[in-house]
Amino acid sequence: MTCTTGLQIVTPEDPIAIVAARHCEVEQVAKYPVQRLARCNQSVSDAASALHVRLLAPAPCAPAEFRIPPIYERAVSALTLNLLWLVRQSKQDLNAGKFNCDPKRSDVIIGVCGGFDSTLRNALKVSGVTELAGEYESQVLAGKRALHAHFGSTTHDKVGEMASIIAARMGLELGTNGRILALESAEATTYCAFETAILGLLEGASDMAWVGVGQRIEGAHMAQALASHLGGDKVFNEGASLYGLRRLKDAQRDGDEIIAVLDGMACTHSRSNSPQAFQELSERLSAPRQVAVCDHSAAAIGLAKPESYGLAHSGADAINAALSTIHHQSPTTIFGQSLYEHVWALRLRAYNNEPVPARVKAQQSDLIAIVGLGASYGPFDGLETVTEAFQVGRDGIAPLSTTALPRTTTFDVNRTVPLSSYAELGSETQSAIVQQATSRTSSFPDKVHALAMQVGAEALSQVVSEDTEQLCHSVRWSIIVATQLCSTLERAVSNETHWPELSKVLSLAERDNQLDSVSLEAMLPGNIAHSLSEAHKLNAKAMAIESACASSLAALETAVRQLRQNLCDAVLVVASELPNNPRDLTLCSAQRMLSADKISPFTDQADGFSPGDGAGAVVLRRLPDAQAEKQTILGLIRGIGGSSDAVSFTAPDPRGQIAAMKRALQNAAMEPDHVGYIETHGTGTQRGDAIEIKALNEVYGGHRKIGLGSVKSLVGHSFAAAGLAGLIRALGAVNTAHYPPTILRGSLSHGLDQQQGSWQISNIPLPWVNNGTLRCAAVNSLGTGGTNFHMIVEAAPEPSTEFTENV
């Protein structure tokens, strides 16, 4: 059975020009080197060595060539250098005049699958600390020093393990000022990256998009999973590729050397990748059946069966093959499939210097309705509890449990011992489903997955019921999860697989347990979205997105564009992250990110943030559709904008934040004085808060008194889930006509003088006196690496009891 879940993404009326295309070389086929990351369990080694692979050749460059100091080299993933090398080659083409690019309106989007070597090494060395439990203090200290000497430990370890930092480094080299994000969708990763890039071009939010796709197998655990998945009849291809995309009409106008034209792209749901799904896409694109990356089902209708497999890079392999023969076989259609039960088609053709037809955009509302919410932040579990806590200002920060922070091995208040946390306060989840996720009987792969399923189900329960079950079948769904792109489960599996490395470093007794095999799908974060689709029978397109601490809003922006471009009818956005664990506490302490006490945004006591476990979910519809189906509307998204710009990967720059704010206001067709409340990023660092205030003053200052707040003062910083916490608080503000409180643990910072400035911030709820304009609020979300997003929301057309009950 197939069910169409998306209209044609690219049509002949909206052609896209590929003006840059580069890829890295791969080595000859060989058995996977099982000790590539570290020594590993013998049983896993035996299984992993069955995988035959073409390894990605090392990049012919050094980190220092890209302004990466030697001290931070081990914090940078190997894949980073491959993609930066491709950026350098593409810049040479740009400088040679082969194409034009306005960096201020250029996005950088990358697609990857699985953890990086830097990510998994971080997890392994911190897990080594737990092996020291029960030892004397002197032995714990000696063990930590041994781990530090063997694995290395820098202040940039946390930064270097994030996928979006690769995109940020690429943007820094290219000088871009557009969106920065990373995503994963199993074998459909390349296609999702192209789609996300193209949406920005079609909406006019960007003029160029750089799409990087990279895949390496960074551990015997992943090689074992791939060997089991492939069954021994295919070679695995690692790879790294980079593409530059522009609207064809712009490339023609500027005289670019156009490599190929992408004039057709579509996607459909297919359970078990049935031949009918490929047939449907083939007919929809009028596709000549020439090139395919697919399985035997597609071969049944005349498509080629590939002899190799590249996971994230599968689509890129096919695109590269098609581009190499585009002038001899044109047009060429590429077909792909995903573990998440979708098949894709992408049509390329040679450029013939033909005129581009004028595009006629269908008239529809740009307003997006919020029709479902789910939440669990710190000790506040469930939407009703969360909204009440947010509106009255309950303090959810407290001493962490010994599970989150083992005091005997991990805590060091003096900040002198490596691989330790000096912070012991946070906002820890109390969700029962998370506690159950630690048991072997749990149906969830890990805690992050479990909490995402909980809040996703809560949001969907407000939209889908037995009375509205047809919504599942008649509506085209998309599910986007904002979270880290290396799952908690993969880190745990890698740690157990590579325990022999710790045994050698710490002189532990040998053990070689027979480890249970974990499926490839279970270890990928996009599986959260797929699990939600399966659990609620939505047949949804599934994808995971990461843009550091701005991941929630990056996912929301992608969702809004999918709806505005009519690629789907409903989107479920879920964000989930649980940073109260030894790994995150240790890595963030090394960077001096954390507060020694409780987070204190915008005060003279600000010394860092408190980590906060959290997850949020939101269901979005186009406003006319929600109204036609008489759905309860909880609020409206009027506009959203993104940018990137940073002095360094930890020091923000007000110019990038200002750009995101102005783009959001432009996208919403609003002026600054229409906004009456701003839910800030507000992480409680002296420098970060000062720069955010400076940017806010530049855009919103001087217009009128505006309410200001930071939900992080209540529940800490939940990383990828932080933006949705801000959205929920902003919706409470616009719907109850009250400014929510911020816990002020000190005197207000310079720039927030309430007598003379533009801002109103308080420990208690304050009435929002409207001046007759729309009641609108803004949400600010800023990520490490200089990724910035800003969103404008409006009160529901009619008051919602979800919020008014708590006033």
Tab-separated table of N, CA and C in Angstrom, residues 270-339:
chain	number	residue	atom	x	y	z
A	270	SER	N	5.956	4.605	1.271
A	270	SER	CA	5.858	3.252	0.746
A	270	SER	C	6.223	2.265	1.832
A	271	ARG	N	5.255	1.538	2.324
A	271	ARG	CA	5.555	0.484	3.295
A	271	ARG	C	6.207	-0.675	2.549
A	272	SER	N	7.386	-1.058	3.021
A	272	SER	CA	8.177	-2.132	2.400
A	272	SER	C	8.665	-1.761	1.002
A	273	ASN	N	8.709	-0.457	0.694
A	273	ASN	CA	9.246	0.011	-0.585
A	273	ASN	C	8.652	-0.752	-1.773
A	274	SER	N	7.352	-0.735	-1.873
A	274	SER	CA	6.670	-1.498	-2.905
A	274	SER	C	6.956	-0.933	-4.287
A	275	PRO	N	6.924	-1.798	-5.326
A	275	PRO	CA	7.142	-1.321	-6.691
A	275	PRO	C	6.171	-0.223	-7.099
A	276	GLN	N	4.947	-0.253	-6.555
A	276	GLN	CA	3.962	0.759	-6.939
A	276	GLN	C	4.419	2.167	-6.565
A	277	ALA	N	5.163	2.280	-5.463
A	277	ALA	CA	5.635	3.603	-5.057
A	277	ALA	C	6.611	4.166	-6.080
A	278	PHE	N	7.524	3.324	-6.555
A	278	PHE	CA	8.469	3.781	-7.567
A	278	PHE	C	7.745	4.098	-8.875
A	279	GLN	N	6.742	3.278	-9.194
A	279	GLN	CA	5.970	3.516	-10.412
A	279	GLN	C	5.254	4.865	-10.319
A	280	GLU	N	4.680	5.160	-9.150
A	280	GLU	CA	3.970	6.425	-8.965
A	280	GLU	C	4.894	7.618	-9.171
A	281	LEU	N	6.086	7.552	-8.570
A	281	LEU	CA	7.033	8.656	-8.716
A	281	LEU	C	7.507	8.775	-10.148
A	282	SER	N	7.734	7.634	-10.800
A	282	SER	CA	8.193	7.644	-12.184
A	282	SER	C	7.171	8.337	-13.080
A	283	GLU	N	5.896	8.031	-12.863
A	283	GLU	CA	4.851	8.651	-13.674
A	283	GLU	C	4.695	10.131	-13.337
A	284	ARG	N	4.844	10.472	-12.060
A	284	ARG	CA	4.666	11.858	-11.649
A	284	ARG	C	5.726	12.767	-12.283
A	285	LEU	N	6.942	12.244	-12.419
A	285	LEU	CA	8.026	13.050	-12.987
A	285	LEU	C	8.235	12.775	-14.468
A	286	SER	N	7.380	11.944	-15.074
A	286	SER	CA	7.601	11.519	-16.457
A	286	SER	C	9.041	11.036	-16.610
A	287	ALA	N	9.440	10.117	-15.730
A	287	ALA	CA	10.857	9.803	-15.542
A	287	ALA	C	11.355	8.724	-16.479
A	288	PRO	N	12.409	9.012	-17.252
A	288	PRO	CA	13.113	7.935	-17.946
A	288	PRO	C	13.857	7.090	-16.920
A	289	ARG	N	13.782	5.776	-17.038
A	289	ARG	CA	14.329	4.909	-15.992
A	289	ARG	C	15.778	4.579	-16.325
A	290	GLN	N	16.668	5.436	-15.880
A	290	GLN	CA	18.063	5.269	-16.259
A	290	GLN	C	18.985	5.013	-15.076
A	291	VAL	N	18.860	5.767	-14.008
A	291	VAL	CA	19.742	5.631	-12.860
A	291	VAL	C	18.889	5.458	-11.615
A	292	ALA	N	19.301	4.556	-10.740
A	292	ALA	CA	18.524	4.360	-9.514
A	292	ALA	C	19.415	3.959	-8.357
A	293	VAL	N	19.038	4.405	-7.166
A	293	VAL	CA	19.607	3.872	-5.931
A	293	VAL	C	18.408	3.326	-5.171
A	294	CYS	N	18.217	2.025	-5.248
A	294	CYS	CA	16.995	1.436	-4.733
A	294	CYS	C	17.202	-0.060	-4.551
A	295	ASP	N	16.151	-0.767	-4.136
A	295	ASP	CA	16.298	-2.201	-3.908
A	295	ASP	C	15.562	-2.992	-4.984
A	296	HIS	N	15.351	-4.287	-4.719
A	296	HIS	CA	14.762	-5.160	-5.723
A	296	HIS	C	13.349	-4.751	-6.097
A	297	SER	N	12.647	-4.051	-5.203
A	297	SER	CA	11.287	-3.621	-5.528
A	297	SER	C	11.291	-2.673	-6.710
A	298	ALA	N	12.236	-1.747	-6.712
A	298	ALA	CA	12.333	-0.819	-7.828
A	298	ALA	C	12.808	-1.549	-9.074
A	299	ALA	N	13.689	-2.528	-8.893
A	299	ALA	CA	14.173	-3.276	-10.051
A	299	ALA	C	13.017	-3.966	-10.770
A	300	ALA	N	11.947	-4.251	-10.065
A	300	ALA	CA	10.802	-4.922	-10.657
A	300	ALA	C	10.122	-4.087	-11.730
A	301	ILE	N	10.319	-2.774	-11.717
A	301	ILE	CA	9.733	-1.935	-12.761
A	301	ILE	C	10.824	-1.378	-13.671
A	302	GLY	N	11.967	-2.046	-13.703
A	302	GLY	CA	12.995	-1.704	-14.676
A	302	GLY	C	14.087	-0.802	-14.180
A	303	LEU	N	14.193	-0.588	-12.885
A	303	LEU	CA	15.242	0.274	-12.367
A	303	LEU	C	16.448	-0.553	-11.927
A	304	ALA	N	17.605	0.068	-11.999
A	304	ALA	CA	18.828	-0.654	-11.676
A	304	ALA	C	18.965	-0.888	-10.183
A	305	LYS	N	19.481	-2.040	-9.816
A	305	LYS	CA	19.757	-2.348	-8.409
A	305	LYS	C	21.224	-2.031	-8.127
A	306	PRO	N	21.514	-1.198	-7.157
A	306	PRO	CA	22.904	-0.812	-6.914
A	306	PRO	C	23.715	-1.942	-6.288
A	307	GLU	N	25.003	-1.908	-6.537
A	307	GLU	CA	25.899	-2.899	-5.948
A	307	GLU	C	26.559	-2.364	-4.680
A	308	SER	N	26.327	-1.094	-4.356
A	308	SER	CA	26.920	-0.506	-3.158
A	308	SER	C	25.856	0.294	-2.415
A	309	TYR	N	26.218	0.711	-1.223
A	309	TYR	CA	25.269	1.367	-0.319
A	309	TYR	C	26.049	2.400	0.478
A	310	GLY	N	25.482	3.608	0.640
A	310	GLY	CA	26.236	4.662	1.295
A	310	GLY	C	25.532	5.353	2.436
A	311	LEU	N	24.380	4.832	2.892
A	311	LEU	CA	23.605	5.444	3.957
A	311	LEU	C	23.359	6.932	3.658
A	312	ALA	N	23.872	7.850	4.442
A	312	ALA	CA	23.620	9.268	4.174
A	312	ALA	C	24.065	9.669	2.787
A	313	HIS	N	25.141	9.047	2.295
A	313	HIS	CA	25.735	9.448	1.012
A	313	HIS	C	25.155	8.677	-0.167
A	314	SER	N	24.166	7.827	0.053
A	314	SER	CA	23.597	7.036	-1.041
A	314	SER	C	23.091	7.930	-2.166
A	315	GLY	N	22.300	8.940	-1.810
A	315	GLY	CA	21.777	9.842	-2.836
A	315	GLY	C	22.871	10.634	-3.518
A	316	ALA	N	23.874	11.050	-2.749
A	316	ALA	CA	24.986	11.810	-3.332
A	316	ALA	C	25.762	10.964	-4.328
A	317	ASP	N	25.961	9.658	-4.019
A	317	ASP	CA	26.627	8.769	-4.965
A	317	ASP	C	25.885	8.742	-6.292
A	318	ALA	N	24.558	8.642	-6.237
A	318	ALA	CA	23.760	8.592	-7.457
A	318	ALA	C	23.801	9.921	-8.213
A	319	ILE	N	23.728	11.040	-7.472
A	319	ILE	CA	23.795	12.356	-8.113
A	319	ILE	C	25.144	12.541	-8.809
A	320	ASN	N	26.219	12.148	-8.130
A	320	ASN	CA	27.544	12.289	-8.733
A	320	ASN	C	27.667	11.459	-10.006
A	321	ALA	N	27.104	10.237	-9.974
A	321	ALA	CA	27.137	9.384	-11.165
A	321	ALA	C	26.340	10.016	-12.304
A	322	ALA	N	25.188	10.581	-11.963
A	322	ALA	CA	24.353	11.203	-12.989
A	322	ALA	C	25.025	12.442	-13.580
A	323	LEU	N	25.649	13.246	-12.727
A	323	LEU	CA	26.310	14.459	-13.220
A	323	LEU	C	27.471	14.135	-14.152
A	324	SER	N	28.121	12.999	-13.925
A	324	SER	CA	29.273	12.649	-14.762
A	324	SER	C	28.874	12.291	-16.185
A	325	THR	N	27.592	11.955	-16.390
A	325	THR	CA	27.132	11.587	-17.733
A	325	THR	C	25.956	12.439	-18.194
A	326	ILE	N	25.754	13.590	-17.548
A	326	ILE	CA	24.535	14.361	-17.780
A	326	ILE	C	24.398	14.833	-19.227
A	327	HIS	N	25.504	15.047	-19.916
A	327	HIS	CA	25.437	15.537	-21.293
A	327	HIS	C	25.218	14.413	-22.290
A	328	HIS	N	25.302	13.146	-21.816
A	328	HIS	CA	25.072	12.003	-22.695
A	328	HIS	C	23.751	11.324	-22.406
A	329	GLN	N	23.298	11.409	-21.162
A	329	GLN	CA	22.037	10.804	-20.754
A	329	GLN	C	21.213	11.865	-20.033
A	330	SER	N	20.410	12.579	-20.773
A	330	SER	CA	19.643	13.658	-20.175
A	330	SER	C	18.228	13.638	-20.748
A	331	PRO	N	17.199	13.717	-19.907
A	331	PRO	CA	17.289	13.817	-18.444
A	331	PRO	C	17.557	12.451	-17.795
A	332	THR	N	18.009	12.487	-16.550
A	332	THR	CA	18.298	11.295	-15.771
A	332	THR	C	17.554	11.390	-14.444
A	333	THR	N	16.872	10.336	-14.091
A	333	THR	CA	16.121	10.341	-12.839
A	333	THR	C	16.750	9.376	-11.847
A	334	ILE	N	16.919	9.843	-10.634
A	334	ILE	CA	17.501	9.069	-9.549
A	334	ILE	C	16.389	8.700	-8.582
A	335	PHE	N	16.346	7.451	-8.203
A	335	PHE	CA	15.365	6.994	-7.232
A	335	PHE	C	16.081	6.537	-5.963
A	336	GLY	N	15.525	6.863	-4.827
A	336	GLY	CA	16.111	6.451	-3.558
A	336	GLY	C	15.049	6.024	-2.581
A	337	GLN	N	15.477	5.339	-1.529
A	337	GLN	CA	14.538	4.859	-0.531
A	337	GLN	C	15.156	5.033	0.845
A	338	SER	N	14.323	4.861	1.865
A	338	SER	CA	14.781	5.116	3.227
A	338	SER	C	14.279	4.048	4.180
A	339	LEU	N	15.050	3.814	5.234
A	339	LEU	CA	14.591	2.961	6.331
A	339	LEU	C	13.268	3.456	6.892
